[in-house]
XYZ file of C-alpha atoms in Angstrom:
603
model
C 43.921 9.331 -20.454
C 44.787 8.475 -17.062
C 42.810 5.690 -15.380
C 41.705 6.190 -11.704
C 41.259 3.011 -9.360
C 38.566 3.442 -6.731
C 37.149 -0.014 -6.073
C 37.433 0.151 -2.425
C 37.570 3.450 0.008
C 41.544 2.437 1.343
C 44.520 0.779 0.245
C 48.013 0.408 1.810
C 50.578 1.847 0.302
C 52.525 -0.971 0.176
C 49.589 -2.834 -2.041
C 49.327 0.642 -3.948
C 52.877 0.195 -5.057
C 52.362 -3.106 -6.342
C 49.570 -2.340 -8.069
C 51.535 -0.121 -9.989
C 53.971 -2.469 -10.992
C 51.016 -4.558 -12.381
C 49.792 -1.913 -14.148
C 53.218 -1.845 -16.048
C 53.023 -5.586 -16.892
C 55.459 -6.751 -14.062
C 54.334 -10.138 -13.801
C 57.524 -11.334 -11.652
C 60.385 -9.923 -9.479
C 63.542 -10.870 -7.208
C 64.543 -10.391 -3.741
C 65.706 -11.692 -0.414
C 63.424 -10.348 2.639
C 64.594 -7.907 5.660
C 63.200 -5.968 8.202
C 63.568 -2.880 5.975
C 61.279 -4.599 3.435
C 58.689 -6.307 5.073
C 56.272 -4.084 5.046
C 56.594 -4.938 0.557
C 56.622 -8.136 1.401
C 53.324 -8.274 3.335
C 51.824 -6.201 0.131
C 53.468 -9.258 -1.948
C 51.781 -11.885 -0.025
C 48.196 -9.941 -0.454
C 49.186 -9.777 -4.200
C 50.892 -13.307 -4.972
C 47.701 -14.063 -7.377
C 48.997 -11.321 -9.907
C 52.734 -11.100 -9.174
C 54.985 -13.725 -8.396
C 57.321 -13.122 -5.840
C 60.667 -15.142 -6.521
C 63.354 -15.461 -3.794
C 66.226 -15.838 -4.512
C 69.642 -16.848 -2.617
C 71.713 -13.594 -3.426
C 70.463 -10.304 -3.739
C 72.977 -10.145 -6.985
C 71.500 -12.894 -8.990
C 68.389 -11.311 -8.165
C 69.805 -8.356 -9.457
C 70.943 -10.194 -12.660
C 67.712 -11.618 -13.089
C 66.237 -8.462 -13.257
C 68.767 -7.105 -15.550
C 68.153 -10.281 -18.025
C 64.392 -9.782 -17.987
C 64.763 -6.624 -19.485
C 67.532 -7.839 -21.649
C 65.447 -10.849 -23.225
C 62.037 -8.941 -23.427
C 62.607 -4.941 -23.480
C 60.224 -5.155 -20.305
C 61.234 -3.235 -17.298
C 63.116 -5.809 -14.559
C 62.715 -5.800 -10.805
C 64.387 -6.424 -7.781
C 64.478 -5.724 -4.361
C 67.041 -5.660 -1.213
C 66.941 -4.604 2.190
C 68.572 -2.263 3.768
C 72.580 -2.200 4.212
C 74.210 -5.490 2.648
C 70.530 -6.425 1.350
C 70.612 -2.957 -1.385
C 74.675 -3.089 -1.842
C 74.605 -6.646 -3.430
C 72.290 -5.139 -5.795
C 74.676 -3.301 -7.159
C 76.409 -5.542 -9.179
C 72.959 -6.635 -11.394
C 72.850 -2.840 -11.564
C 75.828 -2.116 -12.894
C 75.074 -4.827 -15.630
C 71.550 -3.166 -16.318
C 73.334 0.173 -16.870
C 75.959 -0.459 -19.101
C 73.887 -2.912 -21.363
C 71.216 0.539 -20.841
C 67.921 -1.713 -20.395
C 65.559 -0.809 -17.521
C 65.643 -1.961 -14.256
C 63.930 -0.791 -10.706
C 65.327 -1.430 -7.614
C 63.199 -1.178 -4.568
C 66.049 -0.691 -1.133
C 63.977 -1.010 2.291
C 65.066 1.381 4.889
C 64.798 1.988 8.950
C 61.332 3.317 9.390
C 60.865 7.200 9.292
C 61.047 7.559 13.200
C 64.483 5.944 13.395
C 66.126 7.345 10.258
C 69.081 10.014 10.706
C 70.413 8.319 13.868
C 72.172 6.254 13.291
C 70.199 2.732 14.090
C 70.688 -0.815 13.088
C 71.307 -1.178 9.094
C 70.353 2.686 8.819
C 72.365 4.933 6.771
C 72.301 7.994 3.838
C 71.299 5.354 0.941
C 71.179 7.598 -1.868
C 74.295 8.348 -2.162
C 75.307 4.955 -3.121
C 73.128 4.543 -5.432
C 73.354 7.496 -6.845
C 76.060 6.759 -10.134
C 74.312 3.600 -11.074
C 70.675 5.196 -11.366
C 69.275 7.592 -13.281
C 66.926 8.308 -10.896
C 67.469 7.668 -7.015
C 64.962 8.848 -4.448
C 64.101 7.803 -0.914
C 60.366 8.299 -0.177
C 58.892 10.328 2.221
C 55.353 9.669 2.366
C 52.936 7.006 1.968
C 50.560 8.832 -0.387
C 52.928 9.538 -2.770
C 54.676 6.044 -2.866
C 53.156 4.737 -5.994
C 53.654 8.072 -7.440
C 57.441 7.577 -7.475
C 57.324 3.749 -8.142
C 55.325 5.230 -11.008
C 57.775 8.187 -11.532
C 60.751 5.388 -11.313
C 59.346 3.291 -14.479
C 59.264 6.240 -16.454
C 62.417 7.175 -16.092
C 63.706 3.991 -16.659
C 61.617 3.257 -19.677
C 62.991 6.739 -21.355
C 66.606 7.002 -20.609
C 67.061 2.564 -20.777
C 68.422 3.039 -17.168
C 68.253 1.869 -13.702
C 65.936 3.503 -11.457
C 66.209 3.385 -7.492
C 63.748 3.783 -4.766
C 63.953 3.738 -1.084
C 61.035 2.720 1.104
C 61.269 3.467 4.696
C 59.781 0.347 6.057
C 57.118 2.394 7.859
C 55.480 3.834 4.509
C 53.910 0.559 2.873
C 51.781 -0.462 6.014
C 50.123 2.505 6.095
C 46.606 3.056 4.369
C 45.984 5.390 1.462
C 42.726 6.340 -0.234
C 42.238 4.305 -2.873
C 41.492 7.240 -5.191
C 44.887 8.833 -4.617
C 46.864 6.178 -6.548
C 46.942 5.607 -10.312
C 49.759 4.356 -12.494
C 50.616 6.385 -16.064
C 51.614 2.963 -17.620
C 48.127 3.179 -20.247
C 50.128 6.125 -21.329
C 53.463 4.764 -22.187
C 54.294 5.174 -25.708
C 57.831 4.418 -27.465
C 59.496 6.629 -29.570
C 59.066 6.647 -32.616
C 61.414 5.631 -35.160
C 63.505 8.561 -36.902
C 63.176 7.691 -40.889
C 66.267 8.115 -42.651
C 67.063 11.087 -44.755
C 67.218 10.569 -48.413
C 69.744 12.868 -49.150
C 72.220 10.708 -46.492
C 70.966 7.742 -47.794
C 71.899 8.378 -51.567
C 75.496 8.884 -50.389
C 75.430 5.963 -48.639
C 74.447 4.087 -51.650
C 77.062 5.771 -53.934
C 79.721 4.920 -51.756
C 79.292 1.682 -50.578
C 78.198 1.051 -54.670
C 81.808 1.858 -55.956
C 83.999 0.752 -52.390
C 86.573 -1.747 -53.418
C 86.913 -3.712 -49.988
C 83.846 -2.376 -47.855
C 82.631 -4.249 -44.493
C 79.289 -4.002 -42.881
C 80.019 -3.996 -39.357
C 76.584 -3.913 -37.597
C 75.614 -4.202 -33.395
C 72.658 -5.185 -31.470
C 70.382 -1.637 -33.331
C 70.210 -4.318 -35.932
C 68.147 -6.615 -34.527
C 64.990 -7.577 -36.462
C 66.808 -6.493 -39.217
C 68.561 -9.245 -40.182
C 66.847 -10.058 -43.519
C 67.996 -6.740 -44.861
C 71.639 -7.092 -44.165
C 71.753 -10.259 -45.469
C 69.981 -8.919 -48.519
C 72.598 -5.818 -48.906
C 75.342 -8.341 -48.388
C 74.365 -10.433 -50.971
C 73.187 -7.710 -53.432
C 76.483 -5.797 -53.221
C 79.074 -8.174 -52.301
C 80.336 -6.943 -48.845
C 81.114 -9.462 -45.890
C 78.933 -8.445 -42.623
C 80.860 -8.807 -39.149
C 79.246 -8.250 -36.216
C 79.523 -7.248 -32.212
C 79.242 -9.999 -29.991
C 76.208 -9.061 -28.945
C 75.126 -9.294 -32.164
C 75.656 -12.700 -32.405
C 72.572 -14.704 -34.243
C 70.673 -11.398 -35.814
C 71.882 -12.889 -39.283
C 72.730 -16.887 -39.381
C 75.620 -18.047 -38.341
C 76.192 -20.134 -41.480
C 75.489 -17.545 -43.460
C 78.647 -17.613 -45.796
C 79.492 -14.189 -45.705
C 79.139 -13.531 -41.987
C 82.697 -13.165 -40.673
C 81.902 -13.192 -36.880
C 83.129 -10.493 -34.591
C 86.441 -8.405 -33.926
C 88.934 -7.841 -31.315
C 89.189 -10.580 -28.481
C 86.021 -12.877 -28.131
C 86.219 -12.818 -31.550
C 86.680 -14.741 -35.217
C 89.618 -14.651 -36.854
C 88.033 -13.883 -40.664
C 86.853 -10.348 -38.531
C 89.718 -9.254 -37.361
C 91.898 -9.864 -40.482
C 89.030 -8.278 -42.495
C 88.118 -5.159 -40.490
C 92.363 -4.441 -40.809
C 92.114 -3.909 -44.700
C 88.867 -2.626 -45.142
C 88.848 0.753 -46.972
C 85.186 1.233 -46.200
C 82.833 0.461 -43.005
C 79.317 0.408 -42.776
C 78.651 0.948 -39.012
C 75.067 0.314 -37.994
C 73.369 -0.015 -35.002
C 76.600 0.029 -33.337
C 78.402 1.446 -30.463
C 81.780 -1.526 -30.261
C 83.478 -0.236 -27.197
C 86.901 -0.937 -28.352
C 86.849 1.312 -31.316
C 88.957 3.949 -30.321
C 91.328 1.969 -28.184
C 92.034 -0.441 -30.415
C 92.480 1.616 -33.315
C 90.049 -0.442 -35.626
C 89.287 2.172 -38.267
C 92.454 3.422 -38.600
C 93.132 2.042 -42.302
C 89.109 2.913 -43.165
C 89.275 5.947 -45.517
C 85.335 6.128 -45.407
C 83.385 5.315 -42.752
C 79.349 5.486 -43.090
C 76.858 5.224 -39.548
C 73.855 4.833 -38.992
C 72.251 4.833 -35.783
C 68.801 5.419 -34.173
C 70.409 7.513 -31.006
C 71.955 11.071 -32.000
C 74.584 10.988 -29.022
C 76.357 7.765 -31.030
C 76.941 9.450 -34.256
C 80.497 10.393 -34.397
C 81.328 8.955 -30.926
C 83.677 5.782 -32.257
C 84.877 7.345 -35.799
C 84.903 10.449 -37.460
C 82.294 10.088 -40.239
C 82.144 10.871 -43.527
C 78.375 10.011 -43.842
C 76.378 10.067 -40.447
C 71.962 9.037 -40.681
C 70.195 9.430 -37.780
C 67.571 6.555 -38.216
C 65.815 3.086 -37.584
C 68.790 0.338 -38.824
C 65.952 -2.048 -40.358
C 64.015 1.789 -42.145
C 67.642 2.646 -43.648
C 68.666 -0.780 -44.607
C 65.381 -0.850 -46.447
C 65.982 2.560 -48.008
C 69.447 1.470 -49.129
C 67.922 -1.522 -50.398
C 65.226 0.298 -52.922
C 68.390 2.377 -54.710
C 71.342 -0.219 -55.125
C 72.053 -2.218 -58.268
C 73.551 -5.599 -57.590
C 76.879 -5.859 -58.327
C 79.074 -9.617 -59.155
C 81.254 -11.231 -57.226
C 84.588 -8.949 -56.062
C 87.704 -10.259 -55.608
C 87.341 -8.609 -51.937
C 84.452 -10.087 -51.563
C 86.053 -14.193 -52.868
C 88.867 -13.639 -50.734
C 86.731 -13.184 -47.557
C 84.331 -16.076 -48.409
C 87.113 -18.352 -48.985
C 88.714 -17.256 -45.597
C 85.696 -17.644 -43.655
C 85.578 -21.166 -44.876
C 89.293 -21.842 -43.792
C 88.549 -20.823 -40.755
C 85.095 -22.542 -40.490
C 86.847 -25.833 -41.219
C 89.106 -25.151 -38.743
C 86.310 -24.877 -36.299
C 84.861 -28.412 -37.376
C 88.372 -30.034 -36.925
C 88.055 -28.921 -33.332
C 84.322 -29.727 -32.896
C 84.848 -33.109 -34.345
C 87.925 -34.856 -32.757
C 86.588 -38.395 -31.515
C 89.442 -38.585 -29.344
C 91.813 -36.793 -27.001
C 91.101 -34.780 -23.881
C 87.876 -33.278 -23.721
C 87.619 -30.082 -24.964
C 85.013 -26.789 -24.699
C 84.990 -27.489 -28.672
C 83.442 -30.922 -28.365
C 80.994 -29.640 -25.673
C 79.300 -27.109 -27.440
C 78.975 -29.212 -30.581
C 76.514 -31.471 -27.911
C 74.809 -28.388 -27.264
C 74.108 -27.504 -30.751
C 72.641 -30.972 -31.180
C 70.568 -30.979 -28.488
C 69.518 -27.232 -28.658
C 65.970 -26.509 -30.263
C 65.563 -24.280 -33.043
C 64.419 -21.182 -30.644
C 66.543 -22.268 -27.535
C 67.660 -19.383 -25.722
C 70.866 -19.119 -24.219
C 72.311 -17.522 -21.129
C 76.059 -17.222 -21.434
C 78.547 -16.355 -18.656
C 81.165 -14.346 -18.919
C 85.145 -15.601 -20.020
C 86.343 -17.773 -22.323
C 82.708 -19.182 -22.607
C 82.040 -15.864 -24.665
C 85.094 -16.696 -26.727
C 83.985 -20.329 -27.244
C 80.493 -19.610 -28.028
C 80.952 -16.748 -30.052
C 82.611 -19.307 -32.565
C 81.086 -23.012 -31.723
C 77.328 -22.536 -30.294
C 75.220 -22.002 -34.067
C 72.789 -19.496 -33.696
C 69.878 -18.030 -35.991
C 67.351 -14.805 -35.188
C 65.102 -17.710 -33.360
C 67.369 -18.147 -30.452
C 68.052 -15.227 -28.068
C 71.304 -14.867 -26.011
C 72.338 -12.995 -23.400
C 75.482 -12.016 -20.960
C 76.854 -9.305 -19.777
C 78.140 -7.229 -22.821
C 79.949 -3.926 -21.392
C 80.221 -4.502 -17.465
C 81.413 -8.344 -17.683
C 80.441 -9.619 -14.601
C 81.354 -12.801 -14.095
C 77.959 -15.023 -12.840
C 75.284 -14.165 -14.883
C 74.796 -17.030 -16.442
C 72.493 -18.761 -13.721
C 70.762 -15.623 -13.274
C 70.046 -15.323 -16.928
C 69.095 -18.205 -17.297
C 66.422 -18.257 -14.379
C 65.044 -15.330 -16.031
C 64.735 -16.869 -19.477
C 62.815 -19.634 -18.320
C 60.357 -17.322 -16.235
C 59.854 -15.368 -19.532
C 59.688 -17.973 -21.518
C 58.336 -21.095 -20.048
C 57.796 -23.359 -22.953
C 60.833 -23.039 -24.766
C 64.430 -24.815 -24.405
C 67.090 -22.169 -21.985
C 70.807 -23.205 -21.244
C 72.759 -21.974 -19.043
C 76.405 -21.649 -20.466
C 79.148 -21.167 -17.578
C 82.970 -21.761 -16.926
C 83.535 -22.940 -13.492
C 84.914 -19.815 -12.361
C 81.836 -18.057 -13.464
C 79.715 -20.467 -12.237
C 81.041 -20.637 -8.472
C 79.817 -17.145 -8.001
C 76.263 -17.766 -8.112
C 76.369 -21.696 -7.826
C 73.664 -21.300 -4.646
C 71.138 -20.174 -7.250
C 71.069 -23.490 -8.502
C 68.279 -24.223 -5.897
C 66.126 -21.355 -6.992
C 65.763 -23.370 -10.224
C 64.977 -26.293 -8.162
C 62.888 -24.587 -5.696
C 60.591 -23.078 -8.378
C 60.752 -25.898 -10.780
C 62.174 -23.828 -13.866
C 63.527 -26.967 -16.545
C 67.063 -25.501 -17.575
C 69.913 -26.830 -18.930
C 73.341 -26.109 -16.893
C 76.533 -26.751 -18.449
C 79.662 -25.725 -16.796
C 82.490 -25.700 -18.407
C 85.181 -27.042 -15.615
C 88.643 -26.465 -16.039
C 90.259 -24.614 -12.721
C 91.180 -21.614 -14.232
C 89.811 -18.153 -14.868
C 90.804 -18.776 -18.365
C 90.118 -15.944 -20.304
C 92.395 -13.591 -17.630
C 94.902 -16.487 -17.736
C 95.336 -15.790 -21.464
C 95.724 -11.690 -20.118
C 97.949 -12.863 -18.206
C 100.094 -14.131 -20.803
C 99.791 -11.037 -23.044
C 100.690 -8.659 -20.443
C 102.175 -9.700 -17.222
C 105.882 -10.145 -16.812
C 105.368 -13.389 -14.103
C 104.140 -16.018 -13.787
C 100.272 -16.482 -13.383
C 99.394 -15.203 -10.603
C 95.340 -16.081 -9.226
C 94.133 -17.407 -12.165
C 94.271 -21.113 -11.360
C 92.407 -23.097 -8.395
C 91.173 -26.377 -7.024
C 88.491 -28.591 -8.340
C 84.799 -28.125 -7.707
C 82.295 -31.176 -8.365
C 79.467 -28.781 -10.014
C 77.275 -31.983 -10.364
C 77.783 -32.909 -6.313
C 76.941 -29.452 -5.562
C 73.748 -30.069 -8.258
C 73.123 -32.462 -6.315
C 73.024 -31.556 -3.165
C 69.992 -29.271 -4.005
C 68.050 -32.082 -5.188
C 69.334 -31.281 -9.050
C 69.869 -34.484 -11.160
C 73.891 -33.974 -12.502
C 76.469 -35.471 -14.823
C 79.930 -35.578 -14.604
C 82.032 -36.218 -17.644
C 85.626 -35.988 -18.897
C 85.604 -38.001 -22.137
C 84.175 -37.515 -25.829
C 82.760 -40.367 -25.848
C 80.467 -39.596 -23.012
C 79.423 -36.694 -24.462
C 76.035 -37.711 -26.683
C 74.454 -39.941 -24.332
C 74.737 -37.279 -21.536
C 73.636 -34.269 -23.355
C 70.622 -36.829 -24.905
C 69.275 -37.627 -21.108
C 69.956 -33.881 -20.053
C 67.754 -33.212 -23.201
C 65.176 -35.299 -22.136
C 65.070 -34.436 -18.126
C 64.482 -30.702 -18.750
C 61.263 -31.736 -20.100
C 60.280 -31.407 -16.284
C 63.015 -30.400 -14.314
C 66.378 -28.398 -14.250
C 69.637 -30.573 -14.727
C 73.470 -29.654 -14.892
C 76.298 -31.350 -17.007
C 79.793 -30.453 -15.731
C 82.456 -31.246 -18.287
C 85.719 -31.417 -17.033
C 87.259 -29.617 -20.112
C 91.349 -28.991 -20.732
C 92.566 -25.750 -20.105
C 94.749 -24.334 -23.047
C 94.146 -21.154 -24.581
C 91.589 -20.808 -27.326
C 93.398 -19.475 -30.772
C 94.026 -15.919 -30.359
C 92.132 -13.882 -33.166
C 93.647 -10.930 -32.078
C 97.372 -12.076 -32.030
C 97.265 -14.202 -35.319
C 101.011 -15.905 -36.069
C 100.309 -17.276 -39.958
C 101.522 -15.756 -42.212
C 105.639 -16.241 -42.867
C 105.770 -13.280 -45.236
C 105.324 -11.042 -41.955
C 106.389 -13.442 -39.243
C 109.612 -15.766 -38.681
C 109.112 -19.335 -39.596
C 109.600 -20.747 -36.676
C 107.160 -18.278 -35.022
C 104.373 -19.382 -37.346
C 105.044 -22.854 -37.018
C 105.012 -22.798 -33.188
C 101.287 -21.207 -33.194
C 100.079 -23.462 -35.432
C 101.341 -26.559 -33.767
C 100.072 -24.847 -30.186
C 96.634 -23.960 -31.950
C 96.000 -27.665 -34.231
C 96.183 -24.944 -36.473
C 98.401 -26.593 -39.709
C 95.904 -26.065 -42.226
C 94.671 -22.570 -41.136
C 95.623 -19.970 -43.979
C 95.987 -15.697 -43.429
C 93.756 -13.613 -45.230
C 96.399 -12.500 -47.249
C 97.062 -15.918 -49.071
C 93.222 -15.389 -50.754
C 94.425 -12.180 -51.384
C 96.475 -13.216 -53.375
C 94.376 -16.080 -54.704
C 92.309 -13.268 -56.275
C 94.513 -10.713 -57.269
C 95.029 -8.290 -54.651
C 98.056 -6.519 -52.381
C 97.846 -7.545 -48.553
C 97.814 -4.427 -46.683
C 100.026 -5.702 -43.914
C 98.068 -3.926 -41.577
C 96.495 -5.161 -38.299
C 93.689 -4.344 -35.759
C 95.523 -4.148 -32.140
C 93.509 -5.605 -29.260
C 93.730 -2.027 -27.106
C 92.143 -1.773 -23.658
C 94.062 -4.174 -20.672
């Protein structure tokens, strides 16, 4: 049923609109103000009792915002620009939204409707730039139907996961409506339901993954709220669980059979695992480096399962494809297996993972020495609560948490997963603590990251959101640095630039800051940090040494393979002397190394 609103005879348009957004539980949104939009922004002053209004200092980190709302809560995000430069830095937070396909709206003012087509001040053909980002992108015409394409635009976004675009000549919200003639559709939002797996699929699931010698459950973000039942299916049939980096925290991270995830920001017990599985469980999953990398190309049976129909098939021919819930087929799985003991597959793994794990702790626990990333995010996990949430920029920050910051299914993190934009951590992080006022949020950012949307640190200040910033400060775009190496036949070239004192730019927006360069600093800094964001944002910016994090992807350890002096050079470059290869727990329990390996693919 469709709810009328006729409490008073007239209504702007402009108020109309909002309304709508209301009626969709939009309880915040983002933007700069313009001449194109200030018609909205008269609506949000009338309105400011039932939607906040947040203002940002880009139009991208509003953008981001937006994009992380609907990341961290499923809820639809929104942000707004005016017309020209105020829409086109948008684009970037839209780009983000549609690649990571989570709803977002954008409202772009334009040149009132008697001065569009000729060519005045900030006016131009809008649509046409926004037309490969959205899936829907219109420019309204009238002022009674406004709310019926802001209502039409969250729709569409809600059912294809998608940015949706409007543009408001600037003329349209001032004008008055009748009250009658607006209504929003949001009472009759309903999500899909779940598709329950087919039996028939799921009993040859269960016989194959029952009788596979060295299988792997590789599982992506379709999992989440599942990850009781792929713990459970690990444990009852013996097979190791990696995971995308998105991924990251639906099953413990101390879980002993988790191996972490593949390719680049990665683990190395992943990528030497996924290379000589014979079997893959792909669930919930679409890892966007499948086919370029060539990571199934020693899997002789490969099993999916995933809620959308267009991802069966796409990464990996299948031999068994269910079109279902993850957490309904993992259950259904569940109800027919018989638990099976201990593998040598499955020893092998568990005793690499805890190589490699100790490895970790040797670099989390030097006392002394240059400061290190490693050392910093062992502060963080000792000063993060149990449901902290965590916005991550994007580099070798996702490299460095992906294996040091210990997550569970209470924490929730975010970044940007396919379109990698660098700055989204402060954005993200603004977000988080907007959704989620009374818990713990970090912000997680290298300093190259973090100088892209560094003027947002006074939007934290100005609205009073507590947040932990820790910037990670070594001069260097690190993780393209490390590219650079792999790839380029020079020397680096624009990867590498001059200091920036994150805690006097803190500062200078009325942020308390820390600087620090030593280990020894590092507890009693992260404690008063702790304690501050109680009330009030704060930023740490360690002054971290820039080598290269161990490459998963280009492991040099094993001497059976490799020349001596090759292996001893990466382990003396890595601290690396007591990290073993998969294949020497192989052998520990009896079986042939394969000799085969997962290449990186893509740049």
């Amino acid at each position: 049923m469709i709810t009328k609103h006729t409490k008073a005879t007239t209504i702007s348009a402009g108020t109309a609109l909002l309304k709508v957004l209301e009626a969709w539980q939009v309880d915040h949104l983002y933007g700069i103000p313009g001449g194109s939009i200030n018609s909205v922004m008269d609506a949000l002053e009338a309105e400011k009792s039932q939607l906040q209004y947040i203002q940002v200092r880009h139009e991208e980190v509003g953008a981001m915002a937006a994009a992380a709302d609907a990341k961290l809560t499923g809820k639809i995000g929104v942000c707004f620009g005016s017309a020209g430069p105020g829409g086109t830095h948008l684009l970037n937070g839209l780009y983000d939204a549609r690649e990571d396909h989570v709803p977002v709206l954008a409202l772009i003012g334009q040149f009132g409707t008697s001065g569009m087509n000729m060519d005045t001040f900030q006016e131009m053909n809008e649509n046409p730039i926004y037309a490969d980002v959205a899936i829907y992108n219109v420019t309204a015409v009238n002022a009674n139907t406004l709310p019926h394409v802001i209502d039409e635009a969250i729709r569409r976004a809600y059912a294809h996961q998608g940015v949706a675009v409007v543009q408001i000549p600037v003329d349209l919200p001032w004008q008055l409506i009748k009250a009658e003639d607006w209504y929003s559709s949001a009472n009759s939002y309903q999500k899909p339901l779940l598709p329950q797996p087919n039996p028939e699929k799921i009993k040859q699931v269960v016989d194959i993954l029952q009788t596979a010698k060295r299988p792997l459950i590789y599982y992506g973000i379709g999992t989440r709220g599942a990850g009781k039942e792929l713990q459970a299916l690990s444990q009852q049939l013996k097979i190791p669980l990696i995971s995308t980096y998105p991924a990251k925290g639906i099953v413990p991270d101390d879980y002993v059979a988790y191996l972490g995830s593949a390719n680049r920001v990665a683990q190395k017990p992943a990528n030497e695992a996924l290379a000589q599985a014979d079997t893959v469980l792909f669930i919930g999953n679409n890892y966007p480096f499948a086919e370029v990398s060539k990571a199934f190309k020693n899997t002789s049976k490969f099993l999916q399962i995933d809620i959308d129909p267009a991802k069966l098939g796409k990464r990996h021919k299948t031999n068994v494809a269910v079109l279902a819930d993850a957490k309904l087929a993992l259950a259904a799985i569940l109800q027919q297996i018989n638990e099976r003991d201990a593998t040598s597959w499955w020893q092998a793994n568990l005793a690499n993972n805890k190589n490699w794990r100790q490895y970790l702790a040797s670099l989390e626990n030097k006392t002394d020495g240059p400061l290190q990333a490693y050392q910093v995010l062992k502060a963080v996990n000792q000063v993060a609560d149990p449901d902290a949430v965590f916005s991550i920029d994007v580099g070798d920050i996702n490299l460095n948490a992906n294996r040091h910051l210990k997550l569970t299914p209470k924490n929730q993190h975010i970044t940007s997963n396919l379109f990698a934009t660098m700055g989204v951590g402060i954005p993200g992080a603004i977000a988080a603590k907007l959704n989620y006022p009374s818990r713990q949020v970090f912000n997680l950012a290298g300093d190259g990251g973090a100088a892209m949307t560094m003027q947002d640190l006074a939007t934290q200040v100005q609205y009073r959101l507590p947040i932990i910033n820790v910037v990670f400060t070594n001069h260097q775009y690190g993780f393209i640095k490390d590219e650079q190496e792999d790839t380029n036949k020079n020397d680096f070239i624009g990867v590498e630039f001059n200091d920036i004192d994150f805690s006097k730019i803190a500062s200078g927006v009325h942020m308390k800051a820390f600087r620090i360069d030593r280990i020894d600093q590092l507890t009693d800094t992260f404690n008063q940090a702790r304690d501050l964001a109680k009330t009030e944002p704060v930023l740490i910016d360690a002054v971290i040494t820039g080598e290269r994090p161990l490459p998963a992807e280009k492991l040099r350890l094993d001497s059976s393979v490799y020349p001596i002096n090759e292996v001893q050079a990466f382990k003396q470059r890595y601290a690396a002397e007591d990290l073993h290869p998969l294949a020497t727990y192989l052998a520990k329990y009896g079986l042939t190394d394969a000799q085969n390996e997962v290449g990186q693919g893509g740049f």
